[in-house]
Coordinates of C-alpha atoms in Angstrom, one line a residue:
X1 CA 0.0 0.0 0.0
X2 CA 2.9 2.4 0.6
X3 CA 3.6 2.3 -3.2
X4 CA 0.0 3.0 -4.1
X5 CA 0.0 5.9 -1.6
X6 CA 3.2 7.3 -3.1
X7 CA 1.9 7.0 -6.7
X8 CA -1.4 8.8 -5.8
X9 CA 0.6 11.5 -4.0
X10 CA 2.9 11.8 -6.9
X11 CA 0.0 12.1 -9.3
X12 CA -1.6 14.9 -7.2
X13 CA 1.8 16.6 -6.9
X14 CA 2.4 16.3 -10.7
X15 CA -1.0 17.9 -11.3
X16 CA 0.2 20.8 -9.1
X17 CA 3.4 20.9 -11.0
X18 CA 1.5 21.8 -14.2
X19 CA 0.3 25.0 -12.5
X20 CA 3.6 25.7 -10.6
X21 CA 6.4 24.6 -12.9
X22 CA 9.1 25.8 -10.5
X23 CA 8.6 22.9 -8.1
X24 CA 10.7 19.8 -8.2
X25 CA 9.7 16.6 -10.0
X26 CA 7.5 14.9 -7.4
X27 CA 8.3 11.4 -8.6
X28 CA 12.0 11.9 -9.0
X29 CA 13.0 10.3 -5.7
X30 CA 11.0 7.2 -6.5
X31 CA 12.0 6.4 -10.1
X32 CA 15.7 6.9 -10.4
X33 CA 17.5 6.8 -13.7
X34 CA 21.1 6.8 -14.8
X35 CA 23.2 5.7 -17.7
X36 CA 25.2 2.5 -17.3
X37 CA 27.9 1.0 -19.3
X38 CA 27.9 2.0 -23.0
X39 CA 25.0 4.4 -22.3
X40 CA 22.6 1.6 -21.3
X41 CA 19.6 3.2 -19.5
X42 CA 19.0 2.0 -16.0
X43 CA 15.8 2.6 -14.0
X44 CA 15.4 1.8 -10.3
X45 CA 12.7 1.9 -7.7
X46 CA 13.6 1.2 -4.1
X47 CA 10.9 -1.0 -2.6
X48 CA 11.6 -2.2 0.9
X49 CA 8.2 -3.9 1.6
X50 CA 9.4 -7.4 0.7
X51 CA 12.9 -8.9 0.9
X52 CA 13.0 -9.4 -2.9
X53 CA 14.7 -7.9 -6.0
X54 CA 13.2 -8.0 -9.5
X55 CA 15.7 -7.2 -12.3
X56 CA 14.9 -7.1 -15.9
X57 CA 17.5 -6.8 -18.7
X58 CA 15.8 -5.6 -21.9
X59 CA 17.5 -6.0 -25.3
X60 CA 16.4 -4.5 -28.6
X61 CA 16.4 -8.0 -29.9
X62 CA 12.8 -8.9 -30.8
X63 CA 11.5 -10.5 -34.0
X64 CA 11.8 -7.1 -35.7
X65 CA 15.5 -7.9 -35.8
X66 CA 15.1 -11.4 -37.4
X67 CA 16.2 -10.0 -40.8
X68 CA 14.8 -12.7 -43.1
X69 CA 14.9 -15.6 -40.6
X70 CA 11.6 -15.5 -38.7
X71 CA 11.9 -17.2 -35.3
X72 CA 15.6 -16.3 -34.7
X73 CA 15.0 -13.8 -31.9
X74 CA 12.5 -16.2 -30.3
X75 CA 14.8 -19.2 -30.5
X76 CA 17.7 -17.2 -29.1
X77 CA 15.7 -16.1 -26.1
X78 CA 14.3 -19.6 -25.4
X79 CA 17.7 -21.1 -25.5
X80 CA 19.4 -18.6 -23.2
X81 CA 18.6 -20.5 -20.0
X82 CA 19.3 -24.0 -21.5
X83 CA 22.9 -23.9 -20.3
X84 CA 25.5 -21.3 -19.5
X85 CA 29.2 -21.4 -18.5
X86 CA 29.9 -24.9 -17.3
X87 CA 26.3 -25.6 -16.5
X88 CA 23.7 -27.5 -18.6
X89 CA 20.0 -26.6 -18.3
X90 CA 19.5 -28.9 -15.4
X91 CA 22.4 -27.7 -13.4
X92 CA 21.4 -24.0 -14.0
X93 CA 17.9 -24.7 -12.9
X94 CA 19.1 -26.5 -9.8
X95 CA 21.4 -23.7 -8.8
X96 CA 18.7 -21.1 -9.2
X97 CA 16.4 -23.3 -7.1
X98 CA 19.1 -23.6 -4.4
X99 CA 19.1 -19.8 -3.9
X100 CA 15.3 -19.4 -4.3
X101 CA 15.6 -17.4 -7.5
X102 CA 13.5 -17.6 -10.6
X103 CA 14.6 -16.8 -14.2
X104 CA 12.5 -16.2 -17.3
X105 CA 13.4 -15.3 -20.8
X106 CA 11.1 -14.0 -23.6
X107 CA 11.1 -12.3 -27.0
X108 CA 8.3 -10.3 -28.6
X109 CA 8.0 -8.3 -31.7
X110 CA 10.1 -5.4 -30.4
X111 CA 12.3 -6.6 -27.5
X112 CA 13.8 -9.5 -25.7
X113 CA 13.9 -9.7 -22.0
X114 CA 15.6 -11.6 -19.2
X115 CA 13.9 -11.4 -15.8
X116 CA 15.4 -12.5 -12.6
X117 CA 13.6 -12.6 -9.3
X118 CA 15.8 -13.1 -6.3
X119 CA 15.8 -12.8 -2.5
X120 CA 17.5 -9.6 -1.5
X121 CA 19.7 -11.3 1.2
X122 CA 23.2 -10.6 0.1
X123 CA 24.5 -14.1 -0.4
X124 CA 21.4 -15.2 -2.3
X125 CA 21.4 -12.1 -4.5
X126 CA 25.1 -12.4 -5.2
X127 CA 24.7 -16.1 -6.2
X128 CA 21.7 -15.5 -8.4
X129 CA 23.3 -12.4 -10.0
X130 CA 26.3 -14.5 -10.9
X131 CA 24.1 -17.0 -12.6
X132 CA 22.4 -14.2 -14.6
X133 CA 25.8 -12.9 -15.6
X134 CA 26.6 -16.2 -17.2
X135 CA 23.2 -16.5 -18.9
X136 CA 23.7 -13.0 -20.4
X137 CA 27.3 -13.3 -21.3
X138 CA 28.2 -16.9 -21.7
X139 CA 25.2 -19.0 -22.8
X140 CA 26.1 -22.4 -24.1
X141 CA 23.9 -22.7 -27.1
X142 CA 24.5 -26.4 -27.2
X143 CA 23.5 -28.0 -30.5
X144 CA 21.1 -30.4 -28.7
X145 CA 19.5 -27.7 -26.6
X146 CA 19.0 -25.4 -29.7
X147 CA 17.5 -28.3 -31.7
X148 CA 15.2 -29.2 -28.8
X149 CA 13.8 -25.6 -28.6
X150 CA 13.6 -25.3 -32.3
X151 CA 11.4 -28.4 -32.5
X152 CA 9.2 -27.0 -29.7
X153 CA 8.7 -23.8 -31.7
X154 CA 7.8 -25.8 -34.8
X155 CA 5.2 -27.7 -32.7
X156 CA 3.8 -24.5 -31.4
X157 CA 3.7 -23.1 -35.0
X158 CA 1.7 -26.2 -36.2
X159 CA -0.8 -25.5 -33.3
X160 CA -1.1 -21.9 -34.4
X161 CA -2.1 -23.0 -37.9
X162 CA -5.2 -24.7 -36.3
X163 CA -6.4 -21.4 -34.8
X164 CA -8.4 -19.1 -37.0
X165 CA -7.6 -16.2 -34.6
X166 CA -3.9 -16.8 -34.8
X167 CA -3.9 -17.1 -38.6
X168 CA -6.0 -13.8 -38.7
X169 CA -3.5 -12.0 -36.5
X170 CA -0.5 -13.1 -38.6
X171 CA -2.3 -12.1 -41.8
X172 CA -3.3 -8.8 -40.4
X173 CA 0.3 -7.8 -39.5
X174 CA 1.5 -9.0 -42.9
X175 CA -1.1 -6.9 -44.7
X176 CA -0.6 -3.8 -42.5
X177 CA 3.2 -3.8 -42.5
X178 CA 4.2 -5.5 -45.8
X179 CA 8.0 -5.7 -45.9
X180 CA 8.5 -3.8 -42.6
X181 CA 10.1 -5.7 -39.8
X182 CA 6.9 -5.5 -37.7
X183 CA 5.4 -8.0 -40.1
X184 CA 7.7 -10.7 -38.9
X185 CA 5.8 -13.0 -36.5
X186 CA 7.6 -13.5 -33.1
X187 CA 6.8 -17.2 -33.2
X188 CA 8.6 -17.5 -36.6
X189 CA 7.6 -19.3 -39.8
X190 CA 8.3 -22.9 -40.9
X191 CA 10.9 -21.7 -43.4
X192 CA 12.6 -19.5 -40.9
X193 CA 12.7 -22.2 -38.2
X194 CA 14.0 -24.8 -40.7
X195 CA 17.0 -22.6 -41.5
X196 CA 18.1 -22.0 -37.9
X197 CA 20.8 -23.8 -36.0
X198 CA 23.1 -23.2 -33.0
X199 CA 25.6 -21.1 -35.0
X200 CA 23.0 -18.6 -36.2
X201 CA 21.6 -18.4 -32.7
X202 CA 25.1 -17.7 -31.3
X203 CA 25.7 -15.0 -33.9
X204 CA 22.4 -13.3 -33.1
X205 CA 23.3 -13.3 -29.5
X206 CA 26.8 -11.9 -30.1
X207 CA 25.3 -9.0 -32.1
X208 CA 22.3 -8.1 -30.0
X209 CA 22.9 -9.2 -26.4
X210 CA 25.5 -6.5 -25.7
X211 CA 25.6 -3.6 -23.3
X212 CA 25.1 -0.9 -25.9
X213 CA 21.8 -2.6 -27.0
X214 CA 20.5 -3.2 -23.4
X215 CA 18.7 -1.4 -20.7
X216 CA 18.0 -2.5 -17.1
X217 CA 15.0 -2.1 -14.8
X218 CA 15.4 -2.9 -11.1
X219 CA 12.8 -2.9 -8.3
X220 CA 13.3 -4.2 -4.8
X221 CA 14.9 -4.2 -1.5
X222 CA 18.1 -2.3 -2.4
X223 CA 19.5 1.2 -2.1
X224 CA 20.8 3.2 -5.0
X225 CA 24.5 2.2 -4.4
X226 CA 23.5 -1.5 -4.4
X227 CA 21.4 -1.1 -7.5
X228 CA 24.2 0.7 -9.4
X229 CA 26.5 -2.2 -8.5
X230 CA 24.0 -4.8 -9.6
X231 CA 23.4 -3.0 -13.0
X232 CA 27.1 -2.6 -13.5
X233 CA 27.7 -6.4 -13.0
X234 CA 25.0 -7.3 -15.5
X235 CA 26.1 -4.9 -18.1
X236 CA 29.7 -5.8 -17.5
X237 CA 28.9 -9.5 -18.2
X238 CA 28.1 -8.6 -21.8
X239 CA 30.3 -7.4 -24.6
X240 CA 30.3 -3.7 -25.2
X241 CA 28.8 -4.0 -28.7
X242 CA 26.7 -1.5 -30.7
X243 CA 23.1 -0.4 -30.4
X244 CA 20.7 -1.8 -33.0
X245 CA 19.9 0.7 -35.8
X246 CA 16.6 2.5 -35.7
X247 CA 13.7 0.7 -37.5
X248 CA 12.2 2.3 -40.6
X249 CA 8.8 4.0 -40.5
X250 CA 5.9 1.7 -41.5
X251 CA 4.6 1.9 -45.0
X252 CA 2.1 4.7 -45.7
X253 CA -0.3 2.3 -47.4
X254 CA -1.2 -1.3 -46.4
X255 CA -0.1 -4.2 -48.6
X256 CA -3.8 -5.3 -48.8
X257 CA -6.9 -3.7 -47.4
X258 CA -9.0 -6.9 -47.2
X259 CA -7.8 -10.5 -46.8
X260 CA -10.2 -13.5 -46.7
X261 CA -9.0 -17.0 -45.9
X262 CA -11.2 -20.0 -46.1
X263 CA -10.6 -22.1 -43.0
X264 CA -12.6 -25.1 -41.6
X265 CA -14.0 -23.9 -38.2
X266 CA -17.4 -23.3 -36.6
X267 CA -16.6 -19.6 -36.1
X268 CA -15.0 -16.9 -38.2
X269 CA -12.2 -14.7 -36.8
X270 CA -12.6 -11.1 -37.7
X271 CA -9.7 -8.6 -37.3
X272 CA -9.2 -5.1 -38.4
X273 CA -6.3 -2.7 -37.8
X274 CA -3.9 0.0 -38.9
X275 CA -0.6 1.4 -37.7
X276 CA -1.7 4.2 -35.4
X277 CA 0.7 5.4 -32.7
X278 CA 4.4 5.4 -31.8
X279 CA 6.0 5.6 -28.4
X280 CA 6.7 9.3 -27.5
X281 CA 3.7 10.7 -29.4
X282 CA 2.1 11.6 -26.1
X283 CA -0.2 14.4 -27.4
X284 CA -1.9 11.7 -29.5
X285 CA -1.4 8.7 -27.2
X286 CA -3.6 9.7 -24.3
X287 CA -6.6 10.8 -26.4
X288 CA -6.3 7.6 -28.4
X289 CA -6.2 5.6 -25.2
X290 CA -9.5 7.1 -24.2
X291 CA -11.0 6.5 -27.6
X292 CA -9.9 2.9 -27.6
X293 CA -11.4 2.3 -24.1
X294 CA -14.8 3.6 -25.4
X295 CA -14.6 1.6 -28.6
X296 CA -13.6 -1.8 -27.4
X297 CA -11.0 -1.6 -24.6
X298 CA -13.5 -1.1 -21.9
X299 CA -15.0 -4.6 -21.8
X300 CA -18.7 -4.9 -21.0
X301 CA -19.3 -1.1 -21.3
X302 CA -17.5 -0.7 -24.6
X303 CA -19.4 0.2 -27.8
X304 CA -18.2 -3.0 -29.5
X305 CA -19.5 -5.2 -26.8
X306 CA -22.8 -3.4 -26.6
X307 CA -23.4 -3.5 -30.3
X308 CA -22.1 -6.9 -31.0
X309 CA -23.3 -8.8 -28.0
X310 CA -26.1 -6.9 -26.2
X311 CA -27.9 -5.5 -29.2
X312 CA -27.4 -8.3 -31.8
X313 CA -26.1 -11.4 -30.1
X314 CA -23.3 -11.7 -32.6
X315 CA -20.3 -12.4 -30.4
X316 CA -19.2 -12.9 -26.8
X317 CA -15.7 -11.6 -27.7
X318 CA -15.3 -8.3 -29.4
X319 CA -12.6 -5.9 -28.3
X320 CA -10.0 -3.3 -29.4
X321 CA -6.4 -2.6 -28.3
X322 CA -3.9 0.1 -28.8
X323 CA -0.4 -1.2 -29.2
X324 CA 2.3 1.4 -28.7
X325 CA 5.7 0.6 -30.2
X326 CA 8.9 2.5 -31.2
X327 CA 7.5 2.9 -34.7
X328 CA 3.8 3.2 -35.2
X329 CA 2.1 0.2 -33.6
X330 CA -1.3 -1.0 -34.6
X331 CA -4.8 -0.2 -33.3
X332 CA -6.5 -3.6 -33.5
X333 CA -10.1 -4.6 -33.4
X334 CA -11.0 -8.3 -32.9
X335 CA -14.1 -10.4 -32.8
X336 CA -15.1 -14.0 -33.2
X337 CA -18.5 -14.8 -34.6
X338 CA -20.7 -17.6 -35.8
X339 CA -19.6 -18.4 -39.3
X340 CA -23.0 -17.8 -41.0
X341 CA -23.1 -14.2 -39.5
X342 CA -19.7 -13.0 -40.4
X343 CA -20.8 -10.5 -43.0
X344 CA -23.4 -9.0 -40.6
X345 CA -20.8 -8.8 -37.9
X346 CA -18.3 -7.1 -40.3
X347 CA -20.9 -4.5 -41.1
X348 CA -21.5 -3.8 -37.4
X349 CA -17.7 -3.5 -36.7
X350 CA -17.2 -1.2 -39.6
X351 CA -20.2 0.9 -38.6
X352 CA -18.8 1.4 -35.1
X353 CA -15.4 2.4 -36.4
X354 CA -16.9 4.8 -38.9
X355 CA -19.1 6.3 -36.1
X356 CA -16.0 6.9 -33.9
X357 CA -14.1 8.5 -36.8
X358 CA -17.1 10.7 -37.8
X359 CA -18.6 11.7 -34.4
X360 CA -15.8 11.2 -31.9
X361 CA -16.9 10.8 -28.3
X362 CA -19.3 12.8 -26.1
X363 CA -18.3 14.3 -22.8
X364 CA -20.1 11.7 -20.8
X365 CA -18.2 8.9 -22.5
X366 CA -14.9 10.8 -22.0
X367 CA -15.5 11.4 -18.3
X368 CA -16.4 7.7 -17.7
X369 CA -13.3 6.4 -19.6
X370 CA -10.9 8.8 -17.9
X371 CA -12.3 7.9 -14.5
X372 CA -11.8 4.2 -15.2
X373 CA -8.3 4.5 -16.7
X374 CA -7.0 6.7 -13.9
X375 CA -8.7 4.7 -11.2
X376 CA -7.2 1.4 -12.6
X377 CA -3.7 2.8 -13.0
X378 CA -2.6 2.3 -9.4
X379 CA -3.4 -1.4 -9.7
X380 CA -0.9 -1.7 -12.6
X381 CA 1.9 -0.7 -10.2
X382 CA 0.6 -2.4 -7.1
X383 CA 3.5 -4.8 -6.5
X384 CA 7.1 -5.3 -7.3
X385 CA 6.5 -7.5 -10.3
X386 CA 4.1 -5.0 -11.9
X387 CA 6.4 -2.1 -11.1
X388 CA 9.3 -4.0 -12.8
X389 CA 7.1 -4.5 -15.8
X390 CA 6.3 -0.8 -16.0
X391 CA 10.0 0.1 -15.6
X392 CA 10.9 -2.3 -18.4
X393 CA 8.6 -0.2 -20.7
X394 CA 10.4 2.9 -19.6
X395 CA 13.8 1.3 -20.0
X396 CA 13.1 -0.2 -23.5
X397 CA 11.9 3.2 -24.7
X398 CA 14.2 5.4 -22.7
X399 CA 11.2 7.4 -21.3
X400 CA 11.6 10.1 -18.7
X401 CA 11.9 9.0 -15.1
X402 CA 8.6 10.9 -14.2
X403 CA 6.6 9.1 -16.9
X404 CA 4.6 7.1 -14.4
X405 CA 3.8 10.2 -12.3
X406 CA 2.6 12.1 -15.3
X407 CA 0.1 9.3 -16.4
X408 CA -2.9 10.5 -14.4
X409 CA -2.5 14.2 -15.0
X410 CA -2.1 13.6 -18.8
X411 CA -5.1 11.3 -18.9
X412 CA -7.2 13.8 -16.9
X413 CA -6.3 16.6 -19.4
X414 CA -7.9 14.7 -22.4
X415 CA -10.9 16.5 -23.8
X416 CA -13.2 16.3 -26.8
X417 CA -11.0 18.5 -28.9
X418 CA -7.8 16.5 -28.2
X419 CA -9.7 13.3 -29.2
X420 CA -11.0 14.9 -32.3
X421 CA -7.5 15.9 -33.4
X422 CA -6.1 12.4 -32.6
X423 CA -8.8 10.6 -34.5
X424 CA -8.5 12.9 -37.5
X425 CA -4.8 12.3 -37.6
X426 CA -4.6 8.6 -37.0
X427 CA -7.9 6.8 -37.6
X428 CA -7.7 6.8 -41.4
X429 CA -10.4 4.4 -42.6
X430 CA -8.7 4.2 -46.1
X431 CA -5.7 2.5 -44.4
X432 CA -7.7 0.1 -42.3
X433 CA -7.0 -3.6 -43.1
X434 CA -9.7 -6.2 -42.6
X435 CA -9.1 -9.9 -42.2
X436 CA -11.6 -12.7 -42.1
X437 CA -10.6 -16.3 -41.4
X438 CA -13.4 -18.9 -41.4
X439 CA -15.5 -21.3 -43.4
X440 CA -17.0 -20.1 -46.7
X441 CA -16.1 -16.5 -46.5
X442 CA -17.7 -15.0 -49.6
X443 CA -17.1 -12.2 -52.1
X444 CA -13.4 -12.4 -51.5
X445 CA -11.3 -9.6 -53.1
X446 CA -8.1 -11.4 -52.1
X447 CA -7.6 -15.0 -51.1
X448 CA -4.4 -16.4 -49.8
X449 CA -3.1 -19.5 -48.1
X450 CA -2.7 -19.4 -44.3
X451 CA 0.7 -17.9 -43.5

């Protein structure tokens, strides 16, 4: 509860700051930021409530860096903890268990991440940090381990091909982004996975798992001096290296505007989307967050749920989400409907999107959405793990240390005019891509095999 109280106080103080700019940053003492080795951004929150430390090392090493071999970033992340130094996967797991630590690795479209949770007692933290140093700097990438993980990814990929929703999502990204790196699926492709081996994984690691391409987020029972020492050890375990180059801007036009894939299922997956918002575009981000909440992000009270479920009984699952990425991430609309009613459902979805683009939101909808989004925000930073997740977003995007404290004041400043401007600038219906995956989809302008 102390953290919640501090965040609420910080938000109130930040509101005051808008009127009295001369005052100090109210959240500065809580979120501390400094540059580590090779300019790596380090973020730290001292949290003494529990004797634990969460540390996340974030690398610009997601599937957007696969460069023609889809699955490479994912396979590298999956294989990191399958042996390091003189340890195989079993020995590494046993040593982590001995000190009560937990280690997870992952890779998404934008970033890869290694997350260690350890007890803060000095001996346990020192031992678990030493293990993480070896995972980051000296992974084994044993042939057998890489092959085992590669086969697991292939199995997962075959399972994806049985899911209409997963096929629709892949097809939507491919249509929205064309040849842009964001079109690369994080789970890879059959051809990409077939081409991978231990040597290619090791080469990807050598290029991307370096200090200059890393950032660190630490939350826990440490003081600043101890956090600096921890970050220095982890960044020092990796080669210096070079930061990954900036990604290009997404294409101005989609590759296709409508994709229909005939797929044997009892229901049809409907997805729509367009590249909408990049990290750092805060004047547009907060109004679009409010608009998304009203459209489909607000669950049972959203327009999509009301029109699709309550008024017509078309679907139990209709929603929208705003995905903010370093380059423009997509605004996505999803639904799953009975196969025979897919055209009716598509008409309703398009009608709601057109209504939003044309009429915007009224003041009552805005007030309700802002109250919900600001009221729910403290829950997103209510424990160390959640705080570490928020810090990892800051670290991956090198956001200001007061970013969390400014969330509520910025959200409360959203009004009808700001939403109107944001919708006019980013909700371009001519660039919206529609994907249907299901049985007997008719009147197809474009048909393609499942990716």
